Amino acid sequence: KAGVTQTPRYLIKTRGQQVTLSCSPISGHRSVSWYQQTPGQGLQFLFEYFSETQRNKGNFPGRFSGRQFSNSRSEMNVSTLELGDSALYLCASSTGTGGNQETQYFGPGTRLLVL
Amino acid sequence: AQKITQTQPGMFVQEKEAVTLDCTYDTSDPSYGLFWYKQPSSGEMIFLIYQGSYDQQNATEGRYSLNFQKARKSANLVISASQLGDSAMYFCAMTYYNNNDMRFGAGTRLTVKP
């Protein structure tokens, strides 16, 4: 079974621009969660999508948004980029039905650099 | 608030020896899941092992075992027979309140010496 895939793997943007990251979950998984990883803040939960609906949301500003398509693929968008948005963005997929008992499987991440 | 604490920023272990990575957590929710992930320099988070809060026995997955002490709220990862490829960052994580909002510790960087 293919793992979680993320595109692009690397991205360089300038302040004020917007960016869209994509995540394709493991086949059969309906939940996609997004995380931001920075040296200063560590790993932080952004949001989770399940069956095309945002099910949980972390403590990030509205510039961070996402969506999920009917095939469970998910996109994350960051508008008006700031220098502090430079990070590794990881997405994780799971079946979405096991609550806190289910394992999330992560993709390779997208490294975003904002100049 | 739910919190995960990993007190060892870095650890060294000799190849073929066992090593224990510490993790403590704080939650008032009786239902939660505990996870360990490995992150090599490439960045991908690799799932290692899971322990549910109601599980009676400690979880094991190959060379990985989780020393779960519920009363002490600790979930230490034990890696037996360390290999050079085990050198990486290791994260302890928790989910709770029946959702996928996973909280991570700060991580421990493990270096395996030949």
Short mmCIF file of C-alpha atoms in Angstrom, two decimals:
data_model
loop_
_atom_site.label_atom_id
_atom_site.label_comp_id
_atom_site.label_asym_id
_atom_site.label_seq_id
_atom_site.Cartn_x
_atom_site.Cartn_y
_atom_site.Cartn_z
CA LYS A 1 0.00 0.00 0.00
CA ALA A 2 1.39 3.39 -0.95
CA GLY A 3 2.18 5.76 1.90
CA VAL A 4 1.19 9.35 2.43
CA THR A 5 2.50 11.64 -0.29
CA GLN A 6 3.04 15.37 -0.10
CA THR A 7 3.79 17.85 -2.85
CA PRO A 8 5.83 19.85 -3.33
CA ARG A 9 8.70 18.68 -1.15
CA TYR A 10 10.43 22.05 -1.10
CA LEU A 11 9.14 25.53 -1.63
CA ILE A 12 10.61 29.02 -1.47
CA LYS A 13 8.26 32.00 -1.28
CA THR A 14 8.54 35.66 -0.36
CA ARG A 15 6.65 37.53 2.33
CA GLY A 16 3.11 38.43 1.38
CA GLN A 17 2.69 35.61 -1.10
CA GLN A 18 0.37 32.68 -0.61
CA VAL A 19 1.12 28.99 -0.88
CA THR A 20 -0.84 25.77 -1.37
CA LEU A 21 0.44 22.41 -0.16
CA SER A 22 -1.05 19.09 -1.14
CA CYS A 23 -1.40 15.78 0.68
CA SER A 24 -2.63 12.44 -0.60
CA PRO A 25 -3.51 10.01 2.21
CA ILE A 26 -3.08 6.27 2.34
CA SER A 27 -5.75 4.55 0.30
CA GLY A 28 -8.85 4.03 2.40
CA HIS A 29 -7.93 6.66 4.98
CA ARG A 30 -10.52 9.40 5.34
CA SER A 31 -8.83 11.63 7.89
CA VAL A 32 -6.02 14.02 7.07
CA SER A 33 -4.32 16.11 9.73
CA TRP A 34 -1.78 18.86 9.19
CA TYR A 35 1.11 19.82 11.48
CA GLN A 36 3.68 22.58 11.47
CA GLN A 37 7.19 21.84 12.74
CA THR A 38 9.62 24.63 13.62
CA PRO A 39 12.80 24.61 15.74
CA GLY A 40 11.28 27.06 18.18
CA GLN A 41 7.74 25.74 18.62
CA GLY A 42 8.21 22.08 17.79
CA LEU A 43 5.34 20.13 16.27
CA GLN A 44 1.98 21.86 16.38
CA PHE A 45 -1.40 20.67 15.19
CA LEU A 46 -3.01 22.85 12.52
CA PHE A 47 -6.27 21.11 11.64
CA GLU A 48 -7.90 17.82 10.74
CA TYR A 49 -10.25 17.04 7.89
CA PHE A 50 -12.57 14.07 7.76
CA SER A 51 -15.06 13.39 4.99
CA GLU A 52 -14.47 16.85 3.47
CA THR A 53 -15.24 18.61 6.76
CA GLN A 54 -12.88 20.27 9.18
CA ARG A 55 -13.25 18.24 12.34
CA ASN A 56 -10.62 19.80 14.60
CA LYS A 57 -8.62 22.98 14.54
CA GLY A 58 -5.46 24.06 16.33
CA ASN A 59 -4.51 27.51 17.51
CA PHE A 60 -3.36 29.13 14.28
CA PRO A 61 -4.50 32.38 12.64
CA GLY A 62 -7.05 32.43 9.88
CA ARG A 63 -4.29 32.80 7.28
CA PHE A 64 -3.96 29.03 7.58
CA SER A 65 -6.78 27.17 5.90
CA GLY A 66 -7.41 23.84 4.35
CA ARG A 67 -9.85 21.69 2.52
CA GLN A 68 -10.44 18.09 1.66
CA PHE A 69 -11.76 16.62 -1.54
CA SER A 70 -14.10 13.71 -2.07
CA ASN A 71 -11.14 11.39 -2.72
CA SER A 72 -9.75 12.38 0.72
CA ARG A 73 -6.85 14.34 -0.75
CA SER A 74 -6.26 17.51 1.20
CA GLU A 75 -4.77 20.89 0.52
CA MET A 76 -3.47 23.44 2.95
CA ASN A 77 -3.25 27.12 2.10
CA VAL A 78 -1.29 29.85 3.82
CA SER A 79 -2.06 33.39 2.72
CA THR A 80 0.00 36.54 3.27
CA LEU A 81 3.12 34.60 4.18
CA GLU A 82 5.29 35.78 7.05
CA LEU A 83 8.89 34.92 7.81
CA GLY A 84 7.72 32.88 10.80
CA ASP A 85 5.77 30.57 8.52
CA SER A 86 9.04 28.98 7.42
CA ALA A 87 8.68 25.42 8.63
CA LEU A 88 8.31 21.77 7.78
CA TYR A 89 4.63 21.07 7.12
CA LEU A 90 3.64 17.50 7.74
CA CYS A 91 0.41 15.83 6.91
CA ALA A 92 -0.79 12.60 8.45
CA SER A 93 -3.56 10.25 7.49
CA SER A 94 -5.63 7.80 9.49
CA THR A 95 -8.89 5.93 9.05
CA GLY A 96 -10.66 8.64 10.97
CA THR A 97 -12.94 6.30 12.86
CA GLY A 98 -10.85 5.25 15.85
CA GLY A 99 -10.70 8.45 17.85
CA ASN A 100 -7.60 8.72 19.99
CA GLN A 101 -6.91 5.02 19.53
CA GLU A 102 -5.85 5.20 15.92
CA THR A 103 -2.41 5.67 14.47
CA GLN A 104 -1.60 8.59 12.23
CA TYR A 105 0.83 7.91 9.39
CA PHE A 106 2.88 10.83 8.22
CA GLY A 107 4.08 11.95 4.83
CA PRO A 108 7.61 13.17 4.03
CA GLY A 109 6.67 16.78 4.60
CA THR A 110 6.95 20.01 2.64
CA ARG A 111 9.78 22.33 3.62
CA LEU A 112 8.64 25.93 3.18
CA LEU A 113 11.12 28.79 3.28
CA VAL A 114 9.75 32.32 3.35
CA LEU A 115 12.20 35.06 2.35
CA ALA B 1 -3.87 21.22 29.73
CA GLN B 2 -2.49 18.15 28.04
CA LYS B 3 1.29 18.15 27.98
CA ILE B 4 4.05 15.81 26.89
CA THR B 5 7.50 16.10 28.44
CA GLN B 6 10.70 14.58 27.11
CA THR B 7 13.51 15.55 29.47
CA GLN B 8 16.43 14.20 27.43
CA PRO B 9 17.38 16.55 24.59
CA GLY B 10 20.12 14.17 23.48
CA MET B 11 21.17 10.61 24.20
CA PHE B 12 24.12 8.50 23.16
CA VAL B 13 24.17 4.71 23.03
CA GLN B 14 26.70 2.16 21.90
CA GLU B 15 25.71 -0.03 18.97
CA LYS B 16 24.01 -3.29 20.06
CA GLU B 17 23.15 -1.91 23.50
CA ALA B 18 19.66 -1.06 24.77
CA VAL B 19 18.50 2.49 25.41
CA THR B 20 15.50 4.02 27.17
CA LEU B 21 13.98 7.30 26.05
CA ASP B 22 11.85 9.02 28.69
CA CYS B 23 8.37 10.46 28.25
CA THR B 24 5.90 11.75 30.80
CA TYR B 25 2.48 13.13 30.08
CA ASP B 26 -0.22 15.04 31.84
CA THR B 27 -3.92 14.63 31.17
CA SER B 28 -7.11 14.37 33.16
CA ASP B 29 -8.86 12.44 30.40
CA PRO B 30 -9.07 8.69 31.21
CA SER B 31 -9.07 7.80 27.50
CA TYR B 32 -5.96 8.60 25.52
CA GLY B 33 -3.43 7.12 23.14
CA LEU B 34 0.34 7.30 23.43
CA PHE B 35 2.64 7.07 20.43
CA TRP B 36 6.31 7.11 19.59
CA TYR B 37 7.61 8.36 16.27
CA LYS B 38 11.09 8.42 14.77
CA GLN B 39 12.19 11.33 12.60
CA PRO B 40 15.38 10.87 10.59
CA SER B 41 17.14 13.87 9.12
CA SER B 42 14.99 13.49 5.99
CA GLY B 43 12.03 14.79 7.99
CA GLU B 44 9.48 12.03 7.65
CA MET B 45 7.82 10.91 10.88
CA ILE B 46 7.91 7.14 11.15
CA PHE B 47 5.42 5.44 13.47
CA LEU B 48 7.06 3.07 15.92
CA ILE B 49 4.66 1.97 18.62
CA TYR B 50 1.26 2.69 20.21
CA GLN B 51 -0.15 2.23 23.72
CA GLY B 52 -3.78 2.81 24.65
CA SER B 53 -4.63 4.10 28.11
CA TYR B 54 -6.74 1.04 28.85
CA ASP B 55 -4.21 -1.49 27.60
CA GLN B 56 -3.15 -3.82 30.39
CA GLN B 57 0.08 -4.95 28.81
CA ASN B 58 3.02 -2.96 27.57
CA ALA B 59 3.17 -2.63 23.79
CA THR B 60 5.98 -4.24 21.83
CA GLU B 61 6.94 -3.96 18.15
CA GLY B 62 10.09 -5.82 17.21
CA ARG B 63 13.03 -4.10 18.89
CA TYR B 64 10.76 -1.41 20.33
CA SER B 65 8.83 -1.73 23.58
CA LEU B 66 6.90 0.82 25.56
CA ASN B 67 7.26 0.84 29.34
CA PHE B 68 3.81 2.14 30.32
CA GLN B 69 3.40 3.20 33.94
CA LYS B 70 -0.06 4.70 34.12
CA ALA B 71 0.01 5.82 37.74
CA ARG B 72 3.25 7.69 37.13
CA LYS B 73 2.00 8.95 33.75
CA SER B 74 5.09 7.77 31.97
CA ALA B 75 5.50 6.02 28.63
CA ASN B 76 9.17 5.34 28.07
CA LEU B 77 10.44 3.86 24.81
CA VAL B 78 12.97 1.05 25.05
CA ILE B 79 15.04 0.21 21.99
CA SER B 80 16.91 -3.05 22.27
CA ALA B 81 20.06 -3.93 20.33
CA SER B 82 20.59 -0.42 18.95
CA GLN B 83 21.65 -0.08 15.32
CA LEU B 84 23.43 2.76 13.55
CA GLY B 85 20.23 3.40 11.61
CA ASP B 86 18.42 4.18 14.87
CA SER B 87 20.19 7.55 15.03
CA ALA B 88 17.37 10.08 14.70
CA MET B 89 14.98 12.34 16.62
CA TYR B 90 12.38 10.48 18.65
CA PHE B 91 9.05 12.03 19.58
CA CYS B 92 6.54 10.95 22.17
CA ALA B 93 2.99 11.98 21.34
CA MET B 94 -0.51 11.74 22.77
CA THR B 95 -4.04 11.96 21.45
CA TYR B 96 -7.07 12.42 23.70
CA TYR B 97 -10.69 13.54 23.83
CA ASN B 98 -11.50 11.08 21.04
CA ASN B 99 -9.88 13.14 18.31
CA ASN B 100 -6.77 13.26 16.17
CA ASP B 101 -5.25 16.42 17.66
CA MET B 102 -1.87 14.90 18.44
CA ARG B 103 0.35 16.62 21.01
CA PHE B 104 4.08 16.08 20.78
CA GLY B 105 6.98 16.32 23.17
CA ALA B 106 10.08 18.32 22.29
CA GLY B 107 11.88 15.19 21.14
CA THR B 108 15.10 13.35 22.02
CA ARG B 109 18.00 13.15 19.59
CA LEU B 110 19.47 9.67 19.77
CA THR B 111 22.96 9.01 18.45
CA VAL B 112 24.16 5.44 18.10
CA LYS B 113 27.94 5.06 18.27
CA PRO B 114 29.75 2.26 16.40
#
